[in-house]
Tab-separated table of C-alpha atoms and ligand atoms in Angstrom:
chain	number	residue	atom	x	y	z
A	1	MET	CA	179.375	100.081	-67.728
A	2	ASN	CA	178.564	98.108	-70.850
A	3	GLU	CA	181.517	96.285	-72.300
A	4	LEU	CA	182.363	97.032	-75.938
A	5	LEU	CA	185.651	95.249	-76.589
A	6	ARG	CA	187.045	92.116	-74.978
A	7	ILE	CA	190.456	90.661	-75.807
A	8	GLU	CA	191.263	87.331	-74.191
A	9	ASP	CA	194.657	85.667	-74.133
A	10	LEU	CA	195.541	87.037	-77.549
A	11	SER	CA	198.638	85.971	-79.405
A	12	ALA	CA	199.337	87.432	-82.823
A	13	GLY	CA	202.105	88.393	-85.210
A	14	TYR	CA	203.245	88.192	-88.792
A	15	GLY	CA	203.347	84.815	-90.508
A	16	GLU	CA	204.909	82.348	-88.102
A	17	ALA	CA	206.416	85.127	-85.965
A	18	VAL	CA	204.532	85.765	-82.722
A	19	VAL	CA	204.768	89.373	-81.500
A	20	LEU	CA	201.935	89.559	-78.935
A	21	THR	CA	201.519	86.946	-76.227
A	22	GLY	CA	198.759	86.468	-73.646
A	23	VAL	CA	197.212	89.924	-74.080
A	24	SER	CA	193.877	90.335	-72.302
A	25	LEU	CA	191.931	93.541	-71.791
A	26	ALA	CA	188.411	94.925	-71.836
A	27	LEU	CA	187.097	98.335	-72.852
A	28	GLY	CA	183.707	99.789	-71.960
A	29	GLU	CA	181.324	101.615	-74.321
A	30	GLY	CA	182.440	105.198	-74.796
A	31	ARG	CA	185.786	104.764	-73.016
A	32	THR	CA	189.162	105.935	-74.317
A	33	LEU	CA	192.195	103.705	-73.828
A	34	ALA	CA	195.789	104.934	-74.057
A	35	LEU	CA	197.957	102.134	-75.490
A	36	LEU	CA	201.525	102.862	-74.459
A	37	GLY	CA	204.936	101.220	-74.657
A	38	ARG	CA	208.458	101.741	-75.887
A	39	ASN	CA	209.435	101.373	-79.563
A	40	GLY	CA	208.819	97.949	-81.032
A	41	THR	CA	206.818	96.548	-78.097
A	42	GLY	CA	203.809	95.585	-80.209
A	43	LYS	CA	201.421	98.542	-80.022
A	44	THR	CA	200.902	98.779	-83.769
A	45	THR	CA	200.661	94.992	-83.960
A	46	LEU	CA	197.797	95.054	-81.438
A	47	ILE	CA	195.955	97.778	-83.364
A	48	ASN	CA	196.555	95.936	-86.654
A	49	THR	CA	195.326	92.705	-85.089
A	50	LEU	CA	192.061	94.375	-84.077
A	51	ALA	CA	191.737	95.683	-87.639
A	52	GLY	CA	192.476	92.240	-89.107
A	53	ALA	CA	195.827	93.040	-90.702
A	54	THR	CA	198.039	90.516	-88.867
A	55	ARG	CA	197.933	86.816	-88.164
A	56	GLN	CA	196.065	85.877	-85.002
A	57	HIS	CA	197.682	82.767	-83.522
A	58	GLY	CA	195.400	82.326	-80.533
A	59	GLY	CA	192.897	83.893	-78.155
A	60	ARG	CA	189.635	85.726	-78.748
A	61	ILE	CA	188.535	89.206	-79.725
A	62	THR	CA	184.901	90.286	-79.393
A	63	LEU	CA	183.366	93.647	-80.261
A	64	GLY	CA	179.890	93.857	-78.743
A	65	ASP	CA	178.535	90.431	-79.526
A	66	VAL	CA	180.568	89.947	-82.721
A	67	GLU	CA	183.611	87.646	-82.687
A	68	LEU	CA	186.276	89.327	-84.796
A	69	ASN	CA	188.926	86.560	-84.744
A	70	ARG	CA	188.587	85.272	-88.252
A	71	LEU	CA	186.822	88.164	-89.935
A	72	ALA	CA	188.377	89.890	-92.941
A	73	PRO	CA	189.257	93.596	-92.450
A	74	HIS	CA	186.213	94.867	-94.386
A	75	ARG	CA	183.894	92.765	-92.213
A	76	ARG	CA	185.514	94.201	-89.103
A	77	ALA	CA	184.878	97.690	-90.477
A	78	ALA	CA	181.234	96.691	-90.960
A	79	ALA	CA	181.175	95.347	-87.376
A	80	GLY	CA	182.326	98.744	-86.096
A	81	ILE	CA	186.122	98.952	-86.206
A	82	GLY	CA	187.255	102.391	-87.447
A	83	TRP	CA	190.968	102.115	-88.163
A	84	VAL	CA	193.317	105.063	-88.668
A	85	PRO	CA	196.646	103.363	-89.445
A	86	GLN	CA	200.016	104.976	-88.811
A	87	GLU	CA	200.554	105.569	-92.518
A	88	ARG	CA	197.144	107.309	-92.767
A	89	ASN	CA	196.116	105.578	-95.998
A	90	ILE	CA	193.993	108.327	-97.472
A	91	PHE	CA	193.203	108.277	-101.202
A	92	LYS	CA	195.727	110.854	-102.368
A	93	SER	CA	194.377	111.138	-105.900
A	94	LEU	CA	190.871	111.986	-104.654
A	95	THR	CA	189.656	115.270	-103.172
A	96	VAL	CA	188.968	115.636	-99.460
A	97	HIS	CA	185.230	115.439	-100.141
A	98	GLU	CA	185.585	112.381	-102.379
A	99	ASN	CA	187.681	110.660	-99.699
A	100	LEU	CA	184.758	111.047	-97.316
A	101	THR	CA	181.866	110.298	-99.648
A	102	ALA	CA	183.638	107.242	-101.095
A	103	VAL	CA	183.437	105.418	-97.769
A	104	ALA	CA	180.610	107.121	-95.809
A	105	ARG	CA	177.929	104.905	-94.331
A	106	ALA	CA	174.587	106.038	-92.951
A	107	GLY	CA	174.704	107.107	-89.322
A	108	HIS	CA	175.486	109.920	-86.929
A	109	TRP	CA	178.798	110.846	-88.592
A	110	THR	CA	178.088	112.469	-91.950
A	111	PRO	CA	180.747	114.302	-93.993
A	112	GLU	CA	179.121	117.559	-92.807
A	113	ARG	CA	179.548	116.574	-89.170
A	114	ALA	CA	183.153	115.606	-89.860
A	115	TYR	CA	183.722	119.059	-91.431
A	116	ALA	CA	182.259	120.687	-88.321
A	117	MET	CA	184.813	118.730	-86.272
A	118	PHE	CA	187.674	119.663	-88.630
A	119	PRO	CA	186.983	123.122	-90.148
A	120	ARG	CA	190.337	122.979	-91.974
A	121	LEU	CA	188.984	120.082	-94.025
A	122	ALA	CA	185.840	122.036	-94.887
A	123	GLU	CA	188.061	124.795	-96.283
A	124	ARG	CA	189.951	122.217	-98.326
A	125	LYS	CA	186.985	120.145	-99.540
A	126	GLY	CA	188.019	120.394	-103.199
A	127	ASN	CA	191.753	119.806	-102.667
A	128	LEU	CA	193.407	116.549	-103.597
A	129	GLY	CA	195.001	114.401	-100.888
A	130	THR	CA	198.419	115.216	-102.378
A	131	GLN	CA	197.801	118.926	-101.729
A	132	LEU	CA	197.253	118.526	-98.005
A	133	SER	CA	199.765	119.099	-95.213
A	134	GLY	CA	200.654	116.205	-92.914
A	135	GLY	CA	198.276	117.524	-90.262
A	136	GLU	CA	195.432	117.893	-92.755
A	137	GLN	CA	196.052	114.355	-94.023
A	138	GLN	CA	195.819	113.074	-90.470
A	139	MET	CA	192.567	114.989	-89.923
A	140	LEU	CA	191.218	113.512	-93.141
A	141	ALA	CA	192.250	110.011	-92.035
A	142	VAL	CA	190.332	110.473	-88.764
A	143	ALA	CA	187.350	112.009	-90.573
A	144	ARG	CA	187.297	109.092	-92.996
A	145	ALA	CA	187.183	106.605	-90.138
A	146	LEU	CA	184.378	108.630	-88.511
A	147	VAL	CA	182.075	108.631	-91.543
A	148	LEU	CA	182.213	104.821	-91.459
A	149	ASN	CA	180.265	105.282	-88.213
A	150	PRO	CA	182.402	102.922	-86.140
A	151	ARG	CA	181.773	101.706	-82.597
A	152	LEU	CA	185.491	101.777	-81.807
A	153	LEU	CA	188.066	104.159	-83.261
A	154	LEU	CA	191.679	102.921	-83.485
A	155	LEU	CA	194.227	105.737	-83.713
A	156	ASP	CA	197.838	104.681	-84.301
A	157	GLU	CA	200.212	107.496	-83.344
A	158	PRO	CA	197.890	110.206	-84.657
A	159	LEU	CA	200.187	113.012	-83.462
A	160	GLU	CA	203.418	111.698	-84.931
A	161	GLY	CA	205.458	114.208	-86.891
A	162	LEU	CA	202.921	117.035	-86.604
A	163	ALA	CA	203.605	120.661	-85.679
A	164	PRO	CA	202.691	121.587	-82.081
A	165	ILE	CA	199.768	123.796	-83.131
A	166	ILE	CA	198.285	120.944	-85.189
A	167	VAL	CA	198.857	118.511	-82.316
A	168	GLU	CA	196.758	120.816	-80.099
A	169	GLU	CA	194.013	121.040	-82.728
A	170	LEU	CA	193.897	117.271	-83.240
A	171	LEU	CA	193.916	116.531	-79.519
A	172	ARG	CA	191.004	118.936	-79.042
A	173	ALA	CA	189.069	117.212	-81.835
A	174	ILE	CA	189.839	113.726	-80.517
A	175	ARG	CA	188.707	114.794	-77.054
A	176	ARG	CA	185.436	116.115	-78.491
A	177	ILE	CA	184.902	112.928	-80.497
A	178	THR	CA	185.493	110.688	-77.474
A	179	ARG	CA	184.266	112.815	-74.536
A	180	ASP	CA	181.408	114.827	-76.027
A	181	GLU	CA	180.274	112.421	-78.745
A	182	GLY	CA	180.987	109.336	-76.622
A	183	LEU	CA	182.833	107.283	-79.239
A	184	ALA	CA	185.132	104.601	-77.779
A	185	ALA	CA	188.763	104.805	-78.884
A	186	ILE	CA	192.170	103.212	-78.504
A	187	ILE	CA	195.036	105.647	-78.997
A	188	VAL	CA	198.653	104.575	-79.491
A	189	GLU	CA	201.251	107.129	-78.507
A	190	GLN	CA	204.953	107.314	-77.810
A	191	HIS	CA	204.544	110.444	-75.724
A	192	PRO	CA	202.193	109.544	-72.933
A	193	GLN	CA	201.188	112.763	-71.175
A	194	ALA	CA	199.054	114.290	-73.921
A	195	VAL	CA	197.156	111.084	-74.561
A	196	LEU	CA	196.781	110.173	-70.880
A	197	ALA	CA	195.170	113.578	-70.357
A	198	ILE	CA	192.339	112.684	-72.742
A	199	SER	CA	192.009	108.952	-71.876
A	200	ASP	CA	190.051	107.050	-69.245
A	201	ASP	CA	192.136	103.889	-69.101
A	202	ALA	CA	195.756	103.046	-69.877
A	203	VAL	CA	197.724	99.903	-70.660
A	204	VAL	CA	201.430	99.438	-71.287
A	205	LEU	CA	202.958	96.788	-73.534
A	206	ASP	CA	206.484	95.461	-73.177
A	207	HIS	CA	207.951	92.786	-75.440
A	208	GLY	CA	204.472	91.932	-76.708
A	209	ARG	CA	202.999	91.441	-73.241
A	210	LEU	CA	200.665	93.653	-71.275
A	211	VAL	CA	202.672	94.731	-68.245
A	212	HIS	CA	200.518	97.469	-66.719
A	213	ALA	CA	196.829	98.398	-66.677
A	214	ASP	CA	195.401	101.300	-64.698
A	215	SER	CA	193.239	104.381	-64.975
A	216	ALA	CA	194.852	107.035	-67.180
A	217	GLN	CA	194.673	109.500	-64.319
A	218	ALA	CA	196.509	107.184	-61.923
A	219	LEU	CA	199.274	106.442	-64.418
A	220	ARG	CA	199.677	110.121	-65.226
A	221	ALA	CA	200.167	110.882	-61.565
A	222	GLN	CA	203.033	108.365	-61.250
A	223	PRO	CA	206.040	109.700	-63.171
A	224	GLU	CA	208.268	107.035	-61.630
A	225	VAL	CA	206.082	104.279	-63.121
A	226	LEU	CA	206.062	106.026	-66.516
A	227	GLU	CA	209.828	106.350	-66.275
A	228	ARG	CA	210.239	102.659	-65.474
A	229	LEU	CA	207.807	101.391	-68.118
A	230	LEU	CA	208.407	103.869	-70.902
A	231	GLY	CA	211.701	105.543	-70.137
A	232	VAL	CA	209.977	108.928	-69.946
A	233	ALA	CA	208.586	110.839	-67.013
A	234	ARG	CA	206.621	113.389	-68.973
B	301	ATP	N1	205.204	93.429	-91.046
B	301	ATP	C1	205.979	92.873	-90.093
B	301	ATP	N2	206.549	91.665	-90.276
B	301	ATP	C2	207.320	91.092	-89.315
B	301	ATP	N3	207.570	91.668	-88.113
B	301	ATP	C3	207.045	92.869	-87.875
B	301	ATP	C4	206.217	93.544	-88.847
B	301	ATP	N4	205.813	94.731	-88.312
B	301	ATP	C5	206.373	94.780	-87.077
B	301	ATP	N5	207.100	93.684	-86.812
B	301	ATP	C6	207.837	93.388	-85.564
B	301	ATP	O1	206.904	93.326	-84.502
B	301	ATP	C7	207.466	93.914	-83.323
B	301	ATP	C8	206.501	94.940	-82.764
B	301	ATP	O2	206.369	96.006	-83.687
B	301	ATP	P1	205.224	97.092	-83.573
B	301	ATP	O3	205.309	97.963	-84.783
B	301	ATP	O4	203.941	96.451	-83.256
B	301	ATP	O5	205.708	97.904	-82.280
B	301	ATP	P2	205.266	99.319	-81.774
B	301	ATP	O6	205.180	99.201	-80.294
B	301	ATP	O7	204.080	99.816	-82.482
B	301	ATP	O8	206.535	100.185	-82.142
B	301	ATP	P3	206.655	101.673	-82.745
B	301	ATP	O9	206.314	102.546	-81.620
B	301	ATP	O10	208.094	101.738	-83.132
B	301	ATP	O11	205.720	101.776	-83.899
B	301	ATP	C9	208.818	94.473	-83.699
B	301	ATP	O12	209.793	93.566	-83.266
B	301	ATP	C10	208.782	94.535	-85.204
B	301	ATP	O13	210.054	94.302	-85.742
């Protein structure tokens, strides 16, 4: 397995405040990692640190052979980080199509391919961001990260607040993007079972430290460990 991402002894936070301490992990090309943990344990901070939106106090992050540590967010995007933040950050005053064409870079993922992945977006090509439902906005946020042609997709609670039918649709799309298209991803979720079912690997954060690392399948099969680490069995 070729390694894509390596995080070594990372500490990071906001200003002087340190949220993450001593976090180390590696992710192979094409693998999907479930990033789990209770509220406020540092999951978003880890994603934001990979994207370059926090202060890195120590340690090393490498993507392929590029050191990300001191790179500005736009350079990380150019190096292959595709970030879908919790707040989605789509351009609400632009149409769906403009959102995609404004950021698209040459590569496998064209706007047309993104529409094939999310047919709802194809139907809403001419609609403004403000006219989309929460689920459609989330699909657009994922599609926008895809057309940047990243090497690693970062999804921060992509299912949060969405209706069950949309959750199913998004999970199916994410599984196709990661499994069938082979794009590596890190997915943050509060509710572990759905994301463990589509992930290869799993890590759990607690108080800014990595307290568990296993295969997603193994963690899924141990409700007592999920209960202890996350306070949920299912
Ligand atoms: N912009 C910020 N400035 C200062 N501290 C912050 C900031 N954002 C988050 N924190 C703190 O960092 C810690 C970790 O928060 P983080 O959002 O990374 O956790 P999380 O595991 O993603 O939680 P949740 O599931 O609730 O989103 C918390 O104590 C939080 O108060």
